Short mmCIF file of C-alpha atoms in Angstrom, two decimals:
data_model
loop_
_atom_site.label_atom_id
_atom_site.label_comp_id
_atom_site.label_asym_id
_atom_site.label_seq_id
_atom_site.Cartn_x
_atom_site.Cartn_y
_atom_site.Cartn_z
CA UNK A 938 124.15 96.89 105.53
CA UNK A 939 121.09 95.38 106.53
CA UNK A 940 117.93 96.97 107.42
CA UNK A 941 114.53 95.58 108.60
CA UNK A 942 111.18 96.91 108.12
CA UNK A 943 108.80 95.91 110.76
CA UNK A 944 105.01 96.25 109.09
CA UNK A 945 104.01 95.98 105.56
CA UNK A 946 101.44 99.10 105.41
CA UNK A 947 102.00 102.01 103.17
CA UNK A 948 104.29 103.30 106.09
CA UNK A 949 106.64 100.70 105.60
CA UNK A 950 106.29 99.95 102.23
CA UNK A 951 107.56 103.69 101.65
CA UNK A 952 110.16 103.69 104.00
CA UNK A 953 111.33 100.22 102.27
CA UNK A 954 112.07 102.26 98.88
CA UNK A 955 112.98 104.92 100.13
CA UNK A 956 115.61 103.01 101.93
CA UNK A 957 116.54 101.81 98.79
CA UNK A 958 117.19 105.66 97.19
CA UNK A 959 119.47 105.97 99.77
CA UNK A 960 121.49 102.69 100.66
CA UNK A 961 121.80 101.99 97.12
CA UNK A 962 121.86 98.30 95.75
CA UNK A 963 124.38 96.76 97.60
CA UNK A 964 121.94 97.15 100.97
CA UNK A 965 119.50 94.00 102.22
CA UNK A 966 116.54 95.40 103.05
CA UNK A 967 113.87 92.80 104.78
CA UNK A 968 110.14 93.78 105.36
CA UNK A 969 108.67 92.11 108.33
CA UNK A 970 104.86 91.35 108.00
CA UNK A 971 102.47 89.36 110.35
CA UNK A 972 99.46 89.22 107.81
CA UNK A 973 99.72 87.01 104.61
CA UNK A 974 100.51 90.41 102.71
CA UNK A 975 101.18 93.58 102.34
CA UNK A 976 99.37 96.76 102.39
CA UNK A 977 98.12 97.36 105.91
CA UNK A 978 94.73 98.62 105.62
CA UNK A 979 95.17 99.21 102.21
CA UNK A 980 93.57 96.11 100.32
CA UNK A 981 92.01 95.53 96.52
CA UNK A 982 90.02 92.60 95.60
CA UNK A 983 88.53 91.63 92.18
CA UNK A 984 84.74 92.17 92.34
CA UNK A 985 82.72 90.77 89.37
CA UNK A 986 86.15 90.80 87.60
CA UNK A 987 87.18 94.31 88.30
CA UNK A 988 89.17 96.14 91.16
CA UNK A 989 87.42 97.25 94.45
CA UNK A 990 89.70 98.79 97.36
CA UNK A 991 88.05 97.96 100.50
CA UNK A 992 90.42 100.81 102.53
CA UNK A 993 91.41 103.59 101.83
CA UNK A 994 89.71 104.27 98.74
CA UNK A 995 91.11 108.30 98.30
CA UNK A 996 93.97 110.50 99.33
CA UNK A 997 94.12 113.83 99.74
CA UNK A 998 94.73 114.90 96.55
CA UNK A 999 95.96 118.42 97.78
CA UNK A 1000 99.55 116.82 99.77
CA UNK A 1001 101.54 116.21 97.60
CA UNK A 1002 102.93 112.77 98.76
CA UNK A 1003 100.57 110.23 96.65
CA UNK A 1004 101.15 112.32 92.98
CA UNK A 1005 104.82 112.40 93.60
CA UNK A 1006 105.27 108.70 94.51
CA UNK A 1007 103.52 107.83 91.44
CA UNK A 1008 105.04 109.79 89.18
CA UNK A 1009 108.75 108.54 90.34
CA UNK A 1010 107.08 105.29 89.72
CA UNK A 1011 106.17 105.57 86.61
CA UNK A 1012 102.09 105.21 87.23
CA UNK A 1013 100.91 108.51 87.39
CA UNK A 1014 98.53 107.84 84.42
CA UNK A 1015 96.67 105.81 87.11
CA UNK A 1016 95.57 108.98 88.74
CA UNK A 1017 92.02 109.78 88.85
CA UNK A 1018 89.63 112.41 90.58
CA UNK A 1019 85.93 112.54 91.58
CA UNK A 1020 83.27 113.20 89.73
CA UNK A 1021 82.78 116.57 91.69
CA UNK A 1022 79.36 115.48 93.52
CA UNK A 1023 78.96 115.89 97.08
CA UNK A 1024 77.65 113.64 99.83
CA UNK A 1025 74.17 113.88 102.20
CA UNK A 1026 73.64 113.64 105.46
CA UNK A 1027 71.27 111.78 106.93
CA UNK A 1028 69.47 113.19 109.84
CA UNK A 1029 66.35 112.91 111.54
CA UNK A 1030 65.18 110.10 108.58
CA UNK A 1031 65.95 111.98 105.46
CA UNK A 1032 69.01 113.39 103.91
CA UNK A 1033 70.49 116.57 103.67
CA UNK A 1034 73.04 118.51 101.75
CA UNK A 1035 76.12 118.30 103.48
CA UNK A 1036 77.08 122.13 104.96
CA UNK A 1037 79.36 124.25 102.70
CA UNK A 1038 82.27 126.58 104.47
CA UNK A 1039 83.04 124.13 107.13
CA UNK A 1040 86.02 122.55 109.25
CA UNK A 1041 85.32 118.86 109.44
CA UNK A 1042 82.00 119.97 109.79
CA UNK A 1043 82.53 122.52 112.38
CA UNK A 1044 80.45 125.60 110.62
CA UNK A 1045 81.83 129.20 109.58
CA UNK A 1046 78.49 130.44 109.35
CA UNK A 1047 75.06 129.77 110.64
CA UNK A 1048 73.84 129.09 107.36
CA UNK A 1049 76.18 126.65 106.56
CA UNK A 1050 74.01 123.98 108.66
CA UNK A 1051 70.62 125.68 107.68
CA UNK A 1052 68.22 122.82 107.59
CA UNK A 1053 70.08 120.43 109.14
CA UNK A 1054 70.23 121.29 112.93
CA UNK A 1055 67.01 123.65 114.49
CA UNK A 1056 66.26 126.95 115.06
CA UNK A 1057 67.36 127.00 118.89
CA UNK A 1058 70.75 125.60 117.61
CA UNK A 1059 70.97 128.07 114.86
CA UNK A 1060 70.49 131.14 116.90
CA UNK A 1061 73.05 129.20 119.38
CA UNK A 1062 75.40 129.51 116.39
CA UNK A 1063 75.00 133.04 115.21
CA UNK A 1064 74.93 134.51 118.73
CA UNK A 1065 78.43 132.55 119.55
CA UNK A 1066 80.78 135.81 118.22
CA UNK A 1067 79.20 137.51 121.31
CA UNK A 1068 80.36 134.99 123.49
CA UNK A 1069 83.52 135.29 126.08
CA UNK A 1070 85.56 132.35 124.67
CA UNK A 1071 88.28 131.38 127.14
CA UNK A 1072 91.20 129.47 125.50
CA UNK A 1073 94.55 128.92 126.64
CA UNK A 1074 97.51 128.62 124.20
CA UNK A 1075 98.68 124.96 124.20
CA UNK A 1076 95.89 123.74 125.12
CA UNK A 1077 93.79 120.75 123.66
CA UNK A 1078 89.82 119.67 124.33
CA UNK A 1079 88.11 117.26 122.23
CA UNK A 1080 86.67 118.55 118.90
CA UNK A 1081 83.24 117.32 120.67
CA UNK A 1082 83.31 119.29 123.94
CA UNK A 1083 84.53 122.77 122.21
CA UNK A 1084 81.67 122.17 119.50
CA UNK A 1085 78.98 121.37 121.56
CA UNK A 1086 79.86 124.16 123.97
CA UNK A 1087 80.17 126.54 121.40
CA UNK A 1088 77.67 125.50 118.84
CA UNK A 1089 75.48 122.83 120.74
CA UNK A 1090 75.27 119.16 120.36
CA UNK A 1091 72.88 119.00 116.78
CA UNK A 1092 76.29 120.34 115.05
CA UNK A 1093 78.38 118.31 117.05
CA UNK A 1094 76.35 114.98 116.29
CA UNK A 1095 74.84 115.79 112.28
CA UNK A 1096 77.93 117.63 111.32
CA UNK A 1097 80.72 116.76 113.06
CA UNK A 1098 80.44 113.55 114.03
CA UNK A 1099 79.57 111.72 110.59
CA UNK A 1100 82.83 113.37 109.11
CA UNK A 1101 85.18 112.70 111.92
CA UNK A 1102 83.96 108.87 111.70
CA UNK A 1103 84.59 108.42 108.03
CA UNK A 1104 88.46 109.71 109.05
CA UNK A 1105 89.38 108.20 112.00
CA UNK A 1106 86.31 105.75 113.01
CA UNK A 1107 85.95 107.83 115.56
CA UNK A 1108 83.75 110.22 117.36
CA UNK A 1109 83.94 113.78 117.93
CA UNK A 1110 84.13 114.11 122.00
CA UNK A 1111 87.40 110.89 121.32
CA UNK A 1112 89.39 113.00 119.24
CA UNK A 1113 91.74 116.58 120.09
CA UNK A 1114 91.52 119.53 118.67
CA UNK A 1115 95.15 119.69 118.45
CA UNK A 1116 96.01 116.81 116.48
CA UNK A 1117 93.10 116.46 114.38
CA UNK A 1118 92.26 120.25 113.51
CA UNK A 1119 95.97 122.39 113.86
CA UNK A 1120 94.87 125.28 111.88
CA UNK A 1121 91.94 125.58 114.09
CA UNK A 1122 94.34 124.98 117.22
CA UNK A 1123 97.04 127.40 115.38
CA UNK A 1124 94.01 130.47 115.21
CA UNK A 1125 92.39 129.92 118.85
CA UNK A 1126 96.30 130.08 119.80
CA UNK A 1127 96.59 133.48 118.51
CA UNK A 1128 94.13 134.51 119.99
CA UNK A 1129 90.66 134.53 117.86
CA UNK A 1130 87.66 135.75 119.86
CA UNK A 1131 85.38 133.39 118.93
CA UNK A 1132 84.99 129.76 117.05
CA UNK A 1133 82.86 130.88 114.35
CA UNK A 1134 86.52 133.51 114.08
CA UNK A 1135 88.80 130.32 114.26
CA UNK A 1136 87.43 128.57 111.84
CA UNK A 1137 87.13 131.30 109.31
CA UNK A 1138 90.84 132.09 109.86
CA UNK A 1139 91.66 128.28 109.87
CA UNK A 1140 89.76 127.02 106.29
CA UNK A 1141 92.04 126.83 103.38
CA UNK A 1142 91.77 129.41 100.52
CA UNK A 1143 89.49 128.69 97.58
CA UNK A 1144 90.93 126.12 95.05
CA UNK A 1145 89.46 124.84 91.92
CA UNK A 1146 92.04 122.09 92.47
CA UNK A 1147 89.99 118.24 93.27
CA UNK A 1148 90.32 117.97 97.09
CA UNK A 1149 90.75 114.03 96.75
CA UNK A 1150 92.21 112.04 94.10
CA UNK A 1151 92.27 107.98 93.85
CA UNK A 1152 93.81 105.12 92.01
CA UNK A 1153 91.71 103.72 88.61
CA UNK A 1154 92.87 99.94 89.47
CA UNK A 1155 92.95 100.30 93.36
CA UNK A 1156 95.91 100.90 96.29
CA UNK A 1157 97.57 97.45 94.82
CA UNK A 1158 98.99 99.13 92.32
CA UNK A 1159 100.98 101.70 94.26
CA UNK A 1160 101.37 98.94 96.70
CA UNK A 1161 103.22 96.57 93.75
CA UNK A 1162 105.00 99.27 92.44
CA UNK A 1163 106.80 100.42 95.72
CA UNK A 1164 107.62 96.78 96.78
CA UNK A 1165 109.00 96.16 93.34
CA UNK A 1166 111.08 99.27 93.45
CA UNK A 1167 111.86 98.53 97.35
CA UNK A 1168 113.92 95.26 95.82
CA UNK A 1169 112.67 94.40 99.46
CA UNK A 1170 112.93 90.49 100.66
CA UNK A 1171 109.60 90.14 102.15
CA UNK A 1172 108.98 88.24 104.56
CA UNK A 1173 105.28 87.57 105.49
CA UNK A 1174 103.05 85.89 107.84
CA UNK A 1175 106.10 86.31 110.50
CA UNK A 1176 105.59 88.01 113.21
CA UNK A 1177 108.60 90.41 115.07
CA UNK A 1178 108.48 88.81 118.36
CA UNK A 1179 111.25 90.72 120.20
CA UNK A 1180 113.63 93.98 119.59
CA UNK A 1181 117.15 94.16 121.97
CA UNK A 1182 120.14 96.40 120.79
CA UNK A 1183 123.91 94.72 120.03
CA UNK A 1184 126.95 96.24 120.18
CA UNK A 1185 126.52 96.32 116.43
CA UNK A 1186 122.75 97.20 116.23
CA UNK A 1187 119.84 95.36 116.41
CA UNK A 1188 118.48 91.93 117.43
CA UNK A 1189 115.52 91.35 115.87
CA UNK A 1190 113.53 87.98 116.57
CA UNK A 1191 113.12 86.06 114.05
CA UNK A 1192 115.10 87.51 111.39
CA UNK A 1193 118.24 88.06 113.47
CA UNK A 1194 120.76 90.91 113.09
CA UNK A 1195 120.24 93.79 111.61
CA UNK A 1196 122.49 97.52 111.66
CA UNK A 1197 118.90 99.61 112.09
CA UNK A 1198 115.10 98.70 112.01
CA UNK A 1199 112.32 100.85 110.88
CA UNK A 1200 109.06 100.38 113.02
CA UNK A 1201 106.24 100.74 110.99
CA UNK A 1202 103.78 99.04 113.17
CA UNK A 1203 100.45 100.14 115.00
CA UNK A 1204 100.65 101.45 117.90
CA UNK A 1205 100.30 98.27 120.44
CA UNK A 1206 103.06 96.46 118.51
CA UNK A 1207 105.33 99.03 118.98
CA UNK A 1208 104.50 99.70 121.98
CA UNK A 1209 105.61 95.88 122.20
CA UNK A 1210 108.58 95.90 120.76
CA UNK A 1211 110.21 98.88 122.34
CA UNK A 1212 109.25 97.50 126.07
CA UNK A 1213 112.29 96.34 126.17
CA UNK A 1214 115.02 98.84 124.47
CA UNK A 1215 112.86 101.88 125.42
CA UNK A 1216 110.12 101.25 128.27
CA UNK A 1217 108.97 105.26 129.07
CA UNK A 1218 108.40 105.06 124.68
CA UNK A 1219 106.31 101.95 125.16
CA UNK A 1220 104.36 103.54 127.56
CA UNK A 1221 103.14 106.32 125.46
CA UNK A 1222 102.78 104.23 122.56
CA UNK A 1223 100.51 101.86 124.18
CA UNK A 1224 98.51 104.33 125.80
CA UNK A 1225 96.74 105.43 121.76
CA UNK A 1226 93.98 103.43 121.34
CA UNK A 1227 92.21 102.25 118.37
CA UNK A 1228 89.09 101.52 116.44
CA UNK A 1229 87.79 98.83 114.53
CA UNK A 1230 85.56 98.84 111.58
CA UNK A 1231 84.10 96.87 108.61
CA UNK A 1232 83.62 97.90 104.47
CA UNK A 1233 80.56 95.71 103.34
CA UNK A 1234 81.26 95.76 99.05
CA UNK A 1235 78.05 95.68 97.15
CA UNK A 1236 77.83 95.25 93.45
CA UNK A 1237 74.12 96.28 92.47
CA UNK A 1238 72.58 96.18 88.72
CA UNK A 1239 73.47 99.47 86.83
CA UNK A 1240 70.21 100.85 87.22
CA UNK A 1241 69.50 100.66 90.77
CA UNK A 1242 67.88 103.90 91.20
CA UNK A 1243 70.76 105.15 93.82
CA UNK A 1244 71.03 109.30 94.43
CA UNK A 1245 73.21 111.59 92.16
CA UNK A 1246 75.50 112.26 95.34
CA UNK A 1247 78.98 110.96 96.27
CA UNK A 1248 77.73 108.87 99.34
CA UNK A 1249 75.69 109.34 102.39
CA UNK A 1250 77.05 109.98 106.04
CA UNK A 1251 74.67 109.35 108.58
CA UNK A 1252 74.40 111.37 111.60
CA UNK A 1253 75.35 110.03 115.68
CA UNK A 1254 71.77 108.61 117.11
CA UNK A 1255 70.26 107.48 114.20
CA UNK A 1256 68.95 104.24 113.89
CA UNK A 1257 70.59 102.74 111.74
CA UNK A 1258 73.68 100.30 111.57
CA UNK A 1259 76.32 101.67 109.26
CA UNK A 1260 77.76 104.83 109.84
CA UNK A 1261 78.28 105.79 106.04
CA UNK A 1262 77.94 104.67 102.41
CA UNK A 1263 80.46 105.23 99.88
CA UNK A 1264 78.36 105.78 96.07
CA UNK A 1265 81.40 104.85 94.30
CA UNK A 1266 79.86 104.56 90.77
CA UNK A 1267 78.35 108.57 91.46
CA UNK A 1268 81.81 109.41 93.11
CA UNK A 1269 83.84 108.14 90.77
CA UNK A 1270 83.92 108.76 86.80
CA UNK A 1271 85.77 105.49 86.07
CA UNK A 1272 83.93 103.52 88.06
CA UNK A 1273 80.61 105.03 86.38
CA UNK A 1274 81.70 103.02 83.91
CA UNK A 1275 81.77 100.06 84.60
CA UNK A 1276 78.67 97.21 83.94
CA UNK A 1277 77.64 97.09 87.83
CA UNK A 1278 76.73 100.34 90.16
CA UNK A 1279 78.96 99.61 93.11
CA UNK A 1280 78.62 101.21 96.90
CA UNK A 1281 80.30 100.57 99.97
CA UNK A 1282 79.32 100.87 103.43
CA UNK A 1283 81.08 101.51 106.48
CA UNK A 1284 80.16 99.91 109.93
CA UNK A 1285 82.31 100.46 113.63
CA UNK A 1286 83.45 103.38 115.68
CA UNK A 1287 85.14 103.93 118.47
CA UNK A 1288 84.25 101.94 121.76
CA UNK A 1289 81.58 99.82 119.51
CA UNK A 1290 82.94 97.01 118.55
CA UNK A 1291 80.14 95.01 118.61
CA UNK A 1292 79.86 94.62 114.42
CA UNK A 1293 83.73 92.67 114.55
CA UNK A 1294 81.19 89.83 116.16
CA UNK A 1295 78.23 89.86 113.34
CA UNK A 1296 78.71 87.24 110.49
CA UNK A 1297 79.11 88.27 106.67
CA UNK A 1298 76.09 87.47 106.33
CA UNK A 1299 73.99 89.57 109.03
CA UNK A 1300 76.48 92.50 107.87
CA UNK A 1301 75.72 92.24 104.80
CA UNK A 1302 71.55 92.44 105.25
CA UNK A 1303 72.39 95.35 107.50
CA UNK A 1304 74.39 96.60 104.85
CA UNK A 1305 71.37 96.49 102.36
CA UNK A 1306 68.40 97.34 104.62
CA UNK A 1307 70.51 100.49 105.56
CA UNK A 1308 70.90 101.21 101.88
CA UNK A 1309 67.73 100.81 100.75
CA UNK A 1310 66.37 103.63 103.96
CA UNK A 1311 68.56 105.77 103.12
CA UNK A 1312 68.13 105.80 99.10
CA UNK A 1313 64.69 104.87 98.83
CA UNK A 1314 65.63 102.74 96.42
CA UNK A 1315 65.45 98.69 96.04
CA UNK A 1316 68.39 97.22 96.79
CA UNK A 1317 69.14 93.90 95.49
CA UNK A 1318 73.03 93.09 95.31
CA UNK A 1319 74.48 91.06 92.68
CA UNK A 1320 77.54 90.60 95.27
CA UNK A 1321 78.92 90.96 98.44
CA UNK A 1322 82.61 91.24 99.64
CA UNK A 1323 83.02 91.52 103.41
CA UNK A 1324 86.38 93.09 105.26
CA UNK A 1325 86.61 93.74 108.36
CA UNK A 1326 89.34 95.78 110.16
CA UNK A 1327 90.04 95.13 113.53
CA UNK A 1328 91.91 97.77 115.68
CA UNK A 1329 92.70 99.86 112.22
CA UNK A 1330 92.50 103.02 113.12
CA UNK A 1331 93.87 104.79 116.32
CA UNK A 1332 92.37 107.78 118.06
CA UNK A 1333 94.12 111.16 118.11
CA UNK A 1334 92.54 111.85 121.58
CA UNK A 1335 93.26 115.46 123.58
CA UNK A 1336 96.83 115.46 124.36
CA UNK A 1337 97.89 113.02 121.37
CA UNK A 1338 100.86 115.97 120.07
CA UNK A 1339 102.21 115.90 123.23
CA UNK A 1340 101.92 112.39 123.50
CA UNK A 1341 104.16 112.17 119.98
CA UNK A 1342 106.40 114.56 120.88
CA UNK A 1343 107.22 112.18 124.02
CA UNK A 1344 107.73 109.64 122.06
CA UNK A 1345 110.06 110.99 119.99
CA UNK A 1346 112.23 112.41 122.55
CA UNK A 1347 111.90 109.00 124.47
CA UNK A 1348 113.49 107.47 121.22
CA UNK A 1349 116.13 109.69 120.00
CA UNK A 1350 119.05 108.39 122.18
CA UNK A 1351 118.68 105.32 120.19
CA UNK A 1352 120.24 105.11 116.80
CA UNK A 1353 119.35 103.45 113.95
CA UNK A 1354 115.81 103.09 115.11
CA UNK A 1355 112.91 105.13 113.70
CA UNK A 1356 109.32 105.22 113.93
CA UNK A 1357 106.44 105.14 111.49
CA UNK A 1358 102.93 104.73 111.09
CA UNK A 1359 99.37 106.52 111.10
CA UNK A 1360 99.27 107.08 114.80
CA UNK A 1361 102.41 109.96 114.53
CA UNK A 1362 101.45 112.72 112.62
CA UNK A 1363 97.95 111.60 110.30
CA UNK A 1364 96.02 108.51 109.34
CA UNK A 1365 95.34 109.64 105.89
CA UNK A 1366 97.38 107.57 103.20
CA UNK A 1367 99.80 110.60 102.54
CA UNK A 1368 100.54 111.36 105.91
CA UNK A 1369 101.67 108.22 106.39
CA UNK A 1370 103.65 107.59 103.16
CA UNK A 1371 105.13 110.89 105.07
CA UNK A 1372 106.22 109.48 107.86
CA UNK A 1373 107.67 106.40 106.06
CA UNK A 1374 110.02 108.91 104.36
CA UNK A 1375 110.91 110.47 107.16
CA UNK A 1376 111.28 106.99 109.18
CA UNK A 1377 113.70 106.17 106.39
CA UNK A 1378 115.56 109.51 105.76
CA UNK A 1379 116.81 109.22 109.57
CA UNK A 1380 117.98 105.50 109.38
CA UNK A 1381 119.98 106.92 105.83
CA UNK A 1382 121.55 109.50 108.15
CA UNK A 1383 122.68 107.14 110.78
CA UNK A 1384 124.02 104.49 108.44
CA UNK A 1385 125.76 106.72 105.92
#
């Protein structure tokens, strides 16, 4: 049997070995990749000789996905958690505490965003029980336009907003309800009377368990580990130019012949490659758009005088150029460690793309005159890594289940073909080492 992977992400790179569990040694398995390498938007570097992810830098530490991978990989002792701290929000030019008892920022309580919206909005808040709210089941709204209605624009923009960015690059009036917030959906569908009910219903119990958890030497080492264990041939900086079916299976150009393919590609590349085999699926897949951003890696001397907080979102309107910073030496014990205090900041959301166009170099004085408003402190970086992600994230907009769900059925009548990738079912890093493993569980089914 032979098997191709189309995309070297964490999507594919999971579907690669899991392909291998289930085909056994005898299969050829070949990984498609257009970049140089692997890992998607998953990327480590060596900064002043020690290892900086300039992705994803956490998972989800509650799904199970990225514990389980690397304990079948034998790496688990590379797990680490936070430090425990929690990040500001900066808002009207000076941080605040980031609200406690919310749902992506959406509030349970009026207090919860006490001090960081105003009174009018506040009393907006409270007084929202009291209001008719009219909700149909199945039905999907941006996260933006049921806030603001509900709670008013200050929570929508200094709550909402500078969380929804730091997941999806996005805003909150570009993403759905629906797809980004289904226990919020799942309560309004049975019938809550109010928001402020929703999202008490919808927020997950109490845990003492660490809501994130992260890598000590960076995403390359899970990357490594799964392409090792893959056994996959690899073949980068080659682009899959064209996807027809045989009588056997699949023509794929430029690899050849295959018996199934796994498409683990964003959205307008598979969009591209199924114009052909599956035009109504091309449709939808090119209709999810996506976001660019940049990571600007500073290195700073230890005793920059940098806040005792996990990193600082910053709030829609505010004048400033980055959206967030990352205080990964606060964040993260094993990072505290290390010789150098290290942060990262995030630039680009979506329908701005203007940052893809700045040099290094004016990105990385934004990077530090940002910094050094929003810390007080002076900033004076030992080193600079720039990375830039172009297109990296897509947008769950209203609609985007049903749009999946279409997509799905407008691919099932062809076998040995499956989908992957963070525009299904989640961008986060388990959600799509989730749909790798699903990708590859139905290819095993069709081939064995």
């Amino acid at each position: 049997m032979r098997v191709a992977v189309v995309g070297g992400g964490i999507s594919g790179l999971v579907a690669a070995y899991r392909l291998r569990q289930a085909l056994g040694e005898s299969a050829e398995l070949v990984l498609v990749e257009e970049r140089d390498r692997v890992g998607g938007i998953l990327r480590t570097v060596d900064i002043d000789g020690d290892p900086v992810d300039l992705g994803a830098e956490a998972f989800v530490g509650r799904r199970p996905e990225i514990p389980e991978l690397m304990r079948e990989l034998g790496i688990e002792d590379q797990l680490v958690f936070p430090a425990g701290k929690r990040p500001l929000v900066w808002s009207e030019g000076r941080g605040h505490r980031l609200p406690e008892r919310t749902l992506m920022g959406i509030p349970a309580a009026p207090e919860s965003v006490a001090g960081l919206v105003d009174a009018d909005t506040l009393a907006q808040v409270e007084a929202e029980p009291a209001r008719p709210l009219r909700w149909k089941p199945g039905a999907d709204v941006s996260v933006g336009d049921l806030v603001g209605d509900r709670f008013g624009e200050q929570v929508v923009r200094r709550s909402v907003d500078p969380l929804l960015g730091g997941v999806y690059a996005g805003l909150a009036n570009s993403i759905g309800v629906r797809a980004a917030l289904p226990t919020l959906a799942a309560a309004l569908d049975r019938g809550a009377s109010s928001l402020t009910r929703a999202v008490s219903e919808a927020l997950p119990p109490p845990s003492t368990a660490p809501v994130f958890g992260g890598i000590r030497d960076g995403y390359r080492v899970l990357l490594d580990a799964l392409r090792a264990a893959a056994d996959v041939k690899s073949e980068t900086g080659t682009a899959a130019t064209r996807l027809t079916r045989t009588a056997t299976g699949w023509q794929l150009d430029p690899i050849g012949g295959v018996d199934a393919v796994v498409l683990a590609t964003p959205a307008p590349v598979t969009a591209r490659l199924l114009r052909e085999v599956a035009p109504d699926a091309a449709d939808l897949a090119a209709g999810i758009e996506l976001a660019s951003s940049a990571v600007v890696a500073l290195t700073l001397p230890a005793d920059t005088a940098l806040p005792d907080n996990s990193g600082i979102l910053v709030a829609t309107g505010e004048p400033l150029r980055a959206k967030a910073f990352t205080l990964s030496s606060r964040k993260w014990p094993h990072l505290a460690a290390r010789d150098v205090a290290l942060v990262r900041a995030s630039f680009g959301r979506f329908g701005d793309d203007s940052t893809q166009s700045w040099s290094d170099a004016a990105l990385t004085t934004a990077a530090v005159e940002d910094l050094a408003t929003v810390t007080g402190a002076d900033i004076r970086p030992l080193h600079a890594f720039v990375q830039r992600w172009p297109g990296g994230l897509p947008q769950y907009a209203p609609g985007h289940v049903t749009r999946i769900l279409d997509l799905r059925s407008a691919t099932t009548d062809l076998p040995g073909l499956a989908l992957a990738g963070a525009y299904l079912d989640g961008v986060g890093v388990p959600a799509c080492a989730a749909s790798g493993s699903k990708a590859a569980a139905r290819i095993a089914a069709h081939l064995t």
